[in-house]
PDB file of C-alpha atoms in Angstrom:
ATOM      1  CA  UNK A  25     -37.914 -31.180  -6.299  1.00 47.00           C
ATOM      2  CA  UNK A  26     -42.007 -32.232  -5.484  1.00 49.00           C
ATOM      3  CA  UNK A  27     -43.803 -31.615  -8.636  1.00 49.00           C
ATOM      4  CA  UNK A  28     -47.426 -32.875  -7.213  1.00 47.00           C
ATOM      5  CA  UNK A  29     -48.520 -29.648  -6.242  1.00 48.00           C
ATOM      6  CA  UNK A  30     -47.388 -25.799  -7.429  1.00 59.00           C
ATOM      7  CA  UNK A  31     -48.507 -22.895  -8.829  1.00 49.00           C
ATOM      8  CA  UNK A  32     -50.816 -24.492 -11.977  1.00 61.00           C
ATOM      9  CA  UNK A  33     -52.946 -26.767  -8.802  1.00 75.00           C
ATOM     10  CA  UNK A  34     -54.253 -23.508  -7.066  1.00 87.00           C
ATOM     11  CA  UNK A  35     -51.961 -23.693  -3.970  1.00 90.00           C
ATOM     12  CA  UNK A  36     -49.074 -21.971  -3.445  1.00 93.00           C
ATOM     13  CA  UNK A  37     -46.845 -22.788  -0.349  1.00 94.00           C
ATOM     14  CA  UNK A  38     -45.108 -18.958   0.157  1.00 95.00           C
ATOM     15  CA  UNK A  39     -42.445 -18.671   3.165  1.00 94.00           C
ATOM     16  CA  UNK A  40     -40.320 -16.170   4.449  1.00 92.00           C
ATOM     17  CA  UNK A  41     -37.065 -15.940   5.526  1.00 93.00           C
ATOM     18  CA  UNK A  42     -37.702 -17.389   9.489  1.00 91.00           C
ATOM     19  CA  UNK A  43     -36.819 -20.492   8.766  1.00 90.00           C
ATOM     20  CA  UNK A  44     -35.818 -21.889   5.618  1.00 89.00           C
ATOM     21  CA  UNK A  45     -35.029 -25.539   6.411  1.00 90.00           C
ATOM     22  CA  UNK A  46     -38.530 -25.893   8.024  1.00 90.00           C
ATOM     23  CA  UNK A  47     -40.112 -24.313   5.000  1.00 91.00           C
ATOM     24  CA  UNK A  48     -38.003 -27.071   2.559  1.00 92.00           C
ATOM     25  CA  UNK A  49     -38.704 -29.709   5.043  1.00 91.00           C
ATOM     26  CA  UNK A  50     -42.904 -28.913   4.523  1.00 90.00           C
ATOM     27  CA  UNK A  51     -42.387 -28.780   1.271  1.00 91.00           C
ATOM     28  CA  UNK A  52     -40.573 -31.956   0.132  1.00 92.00           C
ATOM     29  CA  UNK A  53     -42.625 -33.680   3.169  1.00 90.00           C
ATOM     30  CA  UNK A  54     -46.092 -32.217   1.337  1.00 88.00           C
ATOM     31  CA  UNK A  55     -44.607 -33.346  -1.861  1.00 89.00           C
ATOM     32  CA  UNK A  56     -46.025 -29.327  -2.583  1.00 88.00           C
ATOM     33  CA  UNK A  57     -43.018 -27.046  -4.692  1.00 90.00           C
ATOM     34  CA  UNK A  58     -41.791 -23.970  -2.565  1.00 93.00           C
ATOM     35  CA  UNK A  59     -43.293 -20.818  -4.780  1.00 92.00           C
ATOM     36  CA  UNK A  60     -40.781 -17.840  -5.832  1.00 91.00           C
ATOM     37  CA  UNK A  61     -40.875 -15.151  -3.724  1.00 92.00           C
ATOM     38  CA  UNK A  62     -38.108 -12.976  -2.640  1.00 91.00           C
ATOM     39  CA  UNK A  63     -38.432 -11.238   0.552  1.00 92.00           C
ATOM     40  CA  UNK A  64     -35.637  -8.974   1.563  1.00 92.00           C
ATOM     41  CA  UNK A  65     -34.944  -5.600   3.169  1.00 89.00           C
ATOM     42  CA  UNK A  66     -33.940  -2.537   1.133  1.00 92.00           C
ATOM     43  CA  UNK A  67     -30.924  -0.526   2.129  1.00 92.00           C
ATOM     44  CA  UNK A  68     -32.794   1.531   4.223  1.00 93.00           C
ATOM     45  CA  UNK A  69     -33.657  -1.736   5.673  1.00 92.00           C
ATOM     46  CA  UNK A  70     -37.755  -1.853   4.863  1.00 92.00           C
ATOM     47  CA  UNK A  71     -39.014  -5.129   4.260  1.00 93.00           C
ATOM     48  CA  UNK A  72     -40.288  -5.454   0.489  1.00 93.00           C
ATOM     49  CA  UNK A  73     -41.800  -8.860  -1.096  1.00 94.00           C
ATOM     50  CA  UNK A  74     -41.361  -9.700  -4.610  1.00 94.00           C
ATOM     51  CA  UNK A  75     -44.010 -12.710  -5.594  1.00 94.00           C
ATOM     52  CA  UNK A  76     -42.523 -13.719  -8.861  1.00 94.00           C
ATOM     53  CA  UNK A  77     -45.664 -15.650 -10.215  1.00 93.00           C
ATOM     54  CA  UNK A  78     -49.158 -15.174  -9.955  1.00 92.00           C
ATOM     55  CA  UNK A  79     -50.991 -16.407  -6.728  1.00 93.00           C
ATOM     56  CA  UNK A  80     -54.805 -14.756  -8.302  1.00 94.00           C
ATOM     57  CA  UNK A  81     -57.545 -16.957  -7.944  1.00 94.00           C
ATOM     58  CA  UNK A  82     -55.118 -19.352  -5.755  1.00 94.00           C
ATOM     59  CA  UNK A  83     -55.648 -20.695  -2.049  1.00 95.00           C
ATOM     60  CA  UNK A  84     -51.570 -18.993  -0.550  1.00 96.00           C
ATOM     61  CA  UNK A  85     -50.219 -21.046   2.062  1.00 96.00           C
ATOM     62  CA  UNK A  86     -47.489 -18.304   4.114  1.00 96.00           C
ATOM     63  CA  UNK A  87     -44.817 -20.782   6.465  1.00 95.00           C
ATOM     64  CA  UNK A  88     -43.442 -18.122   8.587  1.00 93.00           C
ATOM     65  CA  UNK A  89     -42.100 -18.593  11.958  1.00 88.00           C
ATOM     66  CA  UNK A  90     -40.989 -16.535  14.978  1.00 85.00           C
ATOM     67  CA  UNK A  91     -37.134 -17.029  15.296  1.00 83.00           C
ATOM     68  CA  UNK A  92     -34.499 -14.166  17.166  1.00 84.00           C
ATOM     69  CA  UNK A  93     -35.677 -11.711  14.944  1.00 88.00           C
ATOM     70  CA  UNK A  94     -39.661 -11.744  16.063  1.00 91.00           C
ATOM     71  CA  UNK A  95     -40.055  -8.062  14.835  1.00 92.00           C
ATOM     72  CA  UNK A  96     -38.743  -8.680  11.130  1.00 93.00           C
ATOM     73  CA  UNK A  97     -40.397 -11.917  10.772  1.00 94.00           C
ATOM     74  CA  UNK A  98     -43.640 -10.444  11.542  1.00 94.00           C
ATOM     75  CA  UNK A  99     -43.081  -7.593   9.339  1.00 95.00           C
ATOM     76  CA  UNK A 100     -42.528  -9.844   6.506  1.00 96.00           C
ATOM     77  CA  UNK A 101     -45.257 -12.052   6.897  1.00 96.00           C
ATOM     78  CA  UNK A 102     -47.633  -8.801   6.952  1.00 97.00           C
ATOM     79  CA  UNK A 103     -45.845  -7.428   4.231  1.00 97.00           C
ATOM     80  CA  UNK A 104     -46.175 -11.034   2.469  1.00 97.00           C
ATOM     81  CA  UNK A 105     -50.134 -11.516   3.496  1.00 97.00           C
ATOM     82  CA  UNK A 106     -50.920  -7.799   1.865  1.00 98.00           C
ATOM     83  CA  UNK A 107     -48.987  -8.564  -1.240  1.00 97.00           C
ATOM     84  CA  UNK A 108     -50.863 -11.853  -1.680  1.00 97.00           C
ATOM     85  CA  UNK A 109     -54.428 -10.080  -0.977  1.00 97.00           C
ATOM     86  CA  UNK A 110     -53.576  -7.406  -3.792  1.00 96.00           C
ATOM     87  CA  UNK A 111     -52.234  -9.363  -6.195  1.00 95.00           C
ATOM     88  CA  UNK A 112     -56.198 -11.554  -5.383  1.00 96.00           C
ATOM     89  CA  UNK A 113     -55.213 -14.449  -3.833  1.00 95.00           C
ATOM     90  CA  UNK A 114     -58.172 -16.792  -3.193  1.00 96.00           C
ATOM     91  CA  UNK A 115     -57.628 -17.645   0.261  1.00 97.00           C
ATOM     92  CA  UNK A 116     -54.996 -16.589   2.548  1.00 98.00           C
ATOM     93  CA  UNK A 117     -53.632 -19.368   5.193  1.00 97.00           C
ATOM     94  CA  UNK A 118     -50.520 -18.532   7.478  1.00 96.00           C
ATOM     95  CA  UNK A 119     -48.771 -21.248   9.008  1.00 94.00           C
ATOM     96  CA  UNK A 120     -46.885 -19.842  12.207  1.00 91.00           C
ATOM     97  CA  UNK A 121     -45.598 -22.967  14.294  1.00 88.00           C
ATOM     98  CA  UNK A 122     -44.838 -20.345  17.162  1.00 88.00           C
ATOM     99  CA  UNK A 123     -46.509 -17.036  16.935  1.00 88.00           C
ATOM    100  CA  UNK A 124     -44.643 -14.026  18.029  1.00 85.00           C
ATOM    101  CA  UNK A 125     -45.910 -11.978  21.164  1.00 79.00           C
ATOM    102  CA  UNK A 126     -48.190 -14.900  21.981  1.00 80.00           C
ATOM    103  CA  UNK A 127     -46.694 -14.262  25.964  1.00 75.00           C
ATOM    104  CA  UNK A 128     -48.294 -10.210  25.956  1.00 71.00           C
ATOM    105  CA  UNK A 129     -51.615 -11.448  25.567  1.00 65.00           C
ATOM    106  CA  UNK A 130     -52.587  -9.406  28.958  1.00 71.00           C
ATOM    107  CA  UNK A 131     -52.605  -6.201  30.483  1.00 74.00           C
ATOM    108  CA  UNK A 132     -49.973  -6.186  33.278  1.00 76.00           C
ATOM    109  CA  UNK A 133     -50.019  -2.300  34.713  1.00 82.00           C
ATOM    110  CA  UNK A 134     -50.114   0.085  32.205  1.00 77.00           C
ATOM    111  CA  UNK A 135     -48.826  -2.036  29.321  1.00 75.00           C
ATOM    112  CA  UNK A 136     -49.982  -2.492  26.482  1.00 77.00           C
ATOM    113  CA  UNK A 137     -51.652  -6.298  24.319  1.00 79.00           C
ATOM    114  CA  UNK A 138     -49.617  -6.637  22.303  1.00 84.00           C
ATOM    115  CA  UNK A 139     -50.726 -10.073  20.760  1.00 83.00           C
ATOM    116  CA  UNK A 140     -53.963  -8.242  19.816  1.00 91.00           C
ATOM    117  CA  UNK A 141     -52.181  -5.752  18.038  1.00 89.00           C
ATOM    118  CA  UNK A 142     -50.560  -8.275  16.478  1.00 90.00           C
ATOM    119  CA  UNK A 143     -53.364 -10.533  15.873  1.00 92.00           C
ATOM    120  CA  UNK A 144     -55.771  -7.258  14.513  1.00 95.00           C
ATOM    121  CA  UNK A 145     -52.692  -6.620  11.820  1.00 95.00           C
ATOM    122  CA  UNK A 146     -52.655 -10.364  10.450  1.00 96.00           C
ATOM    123  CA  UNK A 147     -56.265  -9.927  10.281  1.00 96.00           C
ATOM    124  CA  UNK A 148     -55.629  -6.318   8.284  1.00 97.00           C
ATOM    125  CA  UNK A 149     -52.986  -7.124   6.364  1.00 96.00           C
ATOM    126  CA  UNK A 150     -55.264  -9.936   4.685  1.00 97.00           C
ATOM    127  CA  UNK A 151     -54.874 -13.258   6.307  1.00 97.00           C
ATOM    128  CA  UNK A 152     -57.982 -15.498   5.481  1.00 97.00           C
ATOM    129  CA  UNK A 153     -57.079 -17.882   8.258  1.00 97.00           C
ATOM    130  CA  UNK A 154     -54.082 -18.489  10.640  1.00 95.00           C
ATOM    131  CA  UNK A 155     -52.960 -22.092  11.982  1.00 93.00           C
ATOM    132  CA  UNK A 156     -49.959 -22.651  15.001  1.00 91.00           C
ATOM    133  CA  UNK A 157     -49.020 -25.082  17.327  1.00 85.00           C
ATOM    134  CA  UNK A 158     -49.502 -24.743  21.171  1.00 79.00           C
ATOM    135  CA  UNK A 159     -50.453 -21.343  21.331  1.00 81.00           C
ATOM    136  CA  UNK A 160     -49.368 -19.904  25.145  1.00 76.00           C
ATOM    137  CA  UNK A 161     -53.022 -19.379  25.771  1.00 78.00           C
ATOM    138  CA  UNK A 162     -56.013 -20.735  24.025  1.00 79.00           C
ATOM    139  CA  UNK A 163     -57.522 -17.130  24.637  1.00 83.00           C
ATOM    140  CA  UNK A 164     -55.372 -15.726  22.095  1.00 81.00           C
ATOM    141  CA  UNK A 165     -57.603 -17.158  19.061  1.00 81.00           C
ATOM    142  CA  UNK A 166     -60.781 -14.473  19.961  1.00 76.00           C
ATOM    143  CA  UNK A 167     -58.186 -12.031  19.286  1.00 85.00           C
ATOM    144  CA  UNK A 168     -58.575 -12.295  15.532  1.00 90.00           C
ATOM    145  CA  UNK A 169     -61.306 -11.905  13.134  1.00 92.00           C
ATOM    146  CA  UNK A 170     -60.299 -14.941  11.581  1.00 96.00           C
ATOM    147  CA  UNK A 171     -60.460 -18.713  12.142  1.00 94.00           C
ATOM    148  CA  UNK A 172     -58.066 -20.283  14.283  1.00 93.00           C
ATOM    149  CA  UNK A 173     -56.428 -23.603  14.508  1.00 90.00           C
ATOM    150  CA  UNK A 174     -54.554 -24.245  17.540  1.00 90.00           C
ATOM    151  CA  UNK A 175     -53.076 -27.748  16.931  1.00 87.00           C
ATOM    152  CA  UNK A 176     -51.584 -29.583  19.331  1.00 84.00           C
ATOM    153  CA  UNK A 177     -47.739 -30.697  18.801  1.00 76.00           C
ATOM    154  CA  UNK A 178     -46.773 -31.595  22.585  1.00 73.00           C
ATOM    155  CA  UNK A 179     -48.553 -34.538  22.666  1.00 74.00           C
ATOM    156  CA  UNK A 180     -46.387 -35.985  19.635  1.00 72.00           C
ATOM    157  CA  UNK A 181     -43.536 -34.325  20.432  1.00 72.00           C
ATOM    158  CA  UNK A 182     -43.329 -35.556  24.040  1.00 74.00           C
ATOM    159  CA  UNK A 183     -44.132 -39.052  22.997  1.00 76.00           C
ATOM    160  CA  UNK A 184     -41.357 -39.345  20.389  1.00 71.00           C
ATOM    161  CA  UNK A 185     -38.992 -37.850  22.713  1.00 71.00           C
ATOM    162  CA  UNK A 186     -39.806 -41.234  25.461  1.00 74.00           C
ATOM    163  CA  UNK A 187     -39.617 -43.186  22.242  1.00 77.00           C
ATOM    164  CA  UNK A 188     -36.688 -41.876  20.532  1.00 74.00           C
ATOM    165  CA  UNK A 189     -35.078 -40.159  22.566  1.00 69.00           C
ATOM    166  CA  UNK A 190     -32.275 -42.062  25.273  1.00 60.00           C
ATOM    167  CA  UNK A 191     -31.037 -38.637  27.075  1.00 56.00           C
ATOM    168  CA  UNK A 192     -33.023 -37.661  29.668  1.00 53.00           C
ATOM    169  CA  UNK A 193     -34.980 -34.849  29.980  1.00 52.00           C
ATOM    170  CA  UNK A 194     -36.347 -32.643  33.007  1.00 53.00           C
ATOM    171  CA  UNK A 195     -39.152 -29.933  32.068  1.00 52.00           C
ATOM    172  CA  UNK A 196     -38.844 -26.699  34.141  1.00 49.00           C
ATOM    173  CA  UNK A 197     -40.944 -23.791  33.468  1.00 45.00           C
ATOM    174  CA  UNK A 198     -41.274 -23.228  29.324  1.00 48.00           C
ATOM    175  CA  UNK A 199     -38.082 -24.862  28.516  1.00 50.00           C
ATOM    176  CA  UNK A 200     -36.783 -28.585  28.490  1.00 49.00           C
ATOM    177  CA  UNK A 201     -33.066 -29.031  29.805  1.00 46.00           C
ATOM    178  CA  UNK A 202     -31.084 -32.320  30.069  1.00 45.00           C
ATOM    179  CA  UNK A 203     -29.790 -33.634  32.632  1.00 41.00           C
TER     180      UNK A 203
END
C-alpha cells in the first residue's frame, strides 16, 4: 500500500465507484493512499457518501469517471464534492478522465445544454477546480466558474499505440476499430 502521501500530508485522493482499477492504478502510480470513503445507494436507491476521516483544512483530490452508468457517476461525484465542501475541505480538485454529457454542449432545436447544467452543478456542489482529458470541445471549459485543465492524452496515447502496439488500427469517427 503507498504510504508517501495520505490523510496526515493534506491531500486526500477520494474516488467513486466509476472505476475502481483506475482509481488503484493512480494511486499506487502517485505512490498517494486511496482515502476511506464509502459511496453507495440506499434502498431507495439515493446516492449517500460516507467520508470516514477528516478531509478539513485538506486539498481533496475526487477520481471519478464517466462509465455506462453516466447519470449515477455524476450523482456521486456531486454528492462526493458537497460532502467534502461541508465537512471544509481546503481545496476541491475533480479528476474526470472523460466527462459525462461533454457531446450536449449545444443547442440543437429545442433541446436543452446539458453540459452546462452539468458543468453549473460541479461548480455548485463545491468543486474548487476540475481537470479531464480531451474534452469533445475546448468550449466546454467557459461553462464553469472554475478553472479548467483540458490535458491532452491523444498525443501519448496514439504514440504508444505505433510503438507498442503490432495490431493495426483504423480511426473512424470517435472510435478506433481494428482491422
Amino acid at each position: 500500500m503507498p504510504e508517501r502521501a495520505d490523510a496526515s500530508s493534506g491531500m486526500v485522493l477520494l474516488t467513486g465507484n466509476s472505476h475502481p482499477e483506475l482509481a488503484k492504478m493512480v494511486s499506487e502510480r502517485l505512490e498517494i493512499r486511496l482515502g476511506e470513503a464509502t459511496v453507495y445507494n440506499k434502498t431507495n436507491r439515493e446516492t449517500s457518501v460516507d467520508i470516514k476521516q477528516s478531509v478539513r483544512g485538506k486539498h481533496v483530490f475526487i477520481l471519478q469517471s464517466g462509465s455506462k452508468n453516466v447519470n449515477n457517476d455524476v450523482m456521486e461525484l456531486l454528492v462526493l464534492i458537497y460532502a467534502c465542501k461541508t465537512s471544509m475541505s481546503k481545496t476541491i480538485t475533480v479528476v474526470m478522465p472523460y466527462l459525462p454529457y461533454s457531446k450536449q454542449c449545444r443547442m440543437l432545436r429545442r433541446s436543452s445544454i446539458a453540459m452546462k447544467l452539468v458543468a453549473e452543478m460541479i461548480c455548485k456542489a463545491g468543486a474548487s477546480r476540475l481537470v479531464s482529458l480531451d474534452l469533445y470541445k475546448k468550449e466546454i471549459q467557459g461553462f464553469f466558474g472554475i478553472p479548467v485543465d483540458n490535458l491532452r492524452a491523444s498525443p501519448f496515447f496514439l504514440q504508444h499505440i505505433k510503438t507498442n502496439v503490432t495490431t493495426h488500427w483504423k480511426y473512424k469517427m470517435d472510435t478506433f476499430f481494428l482491422f
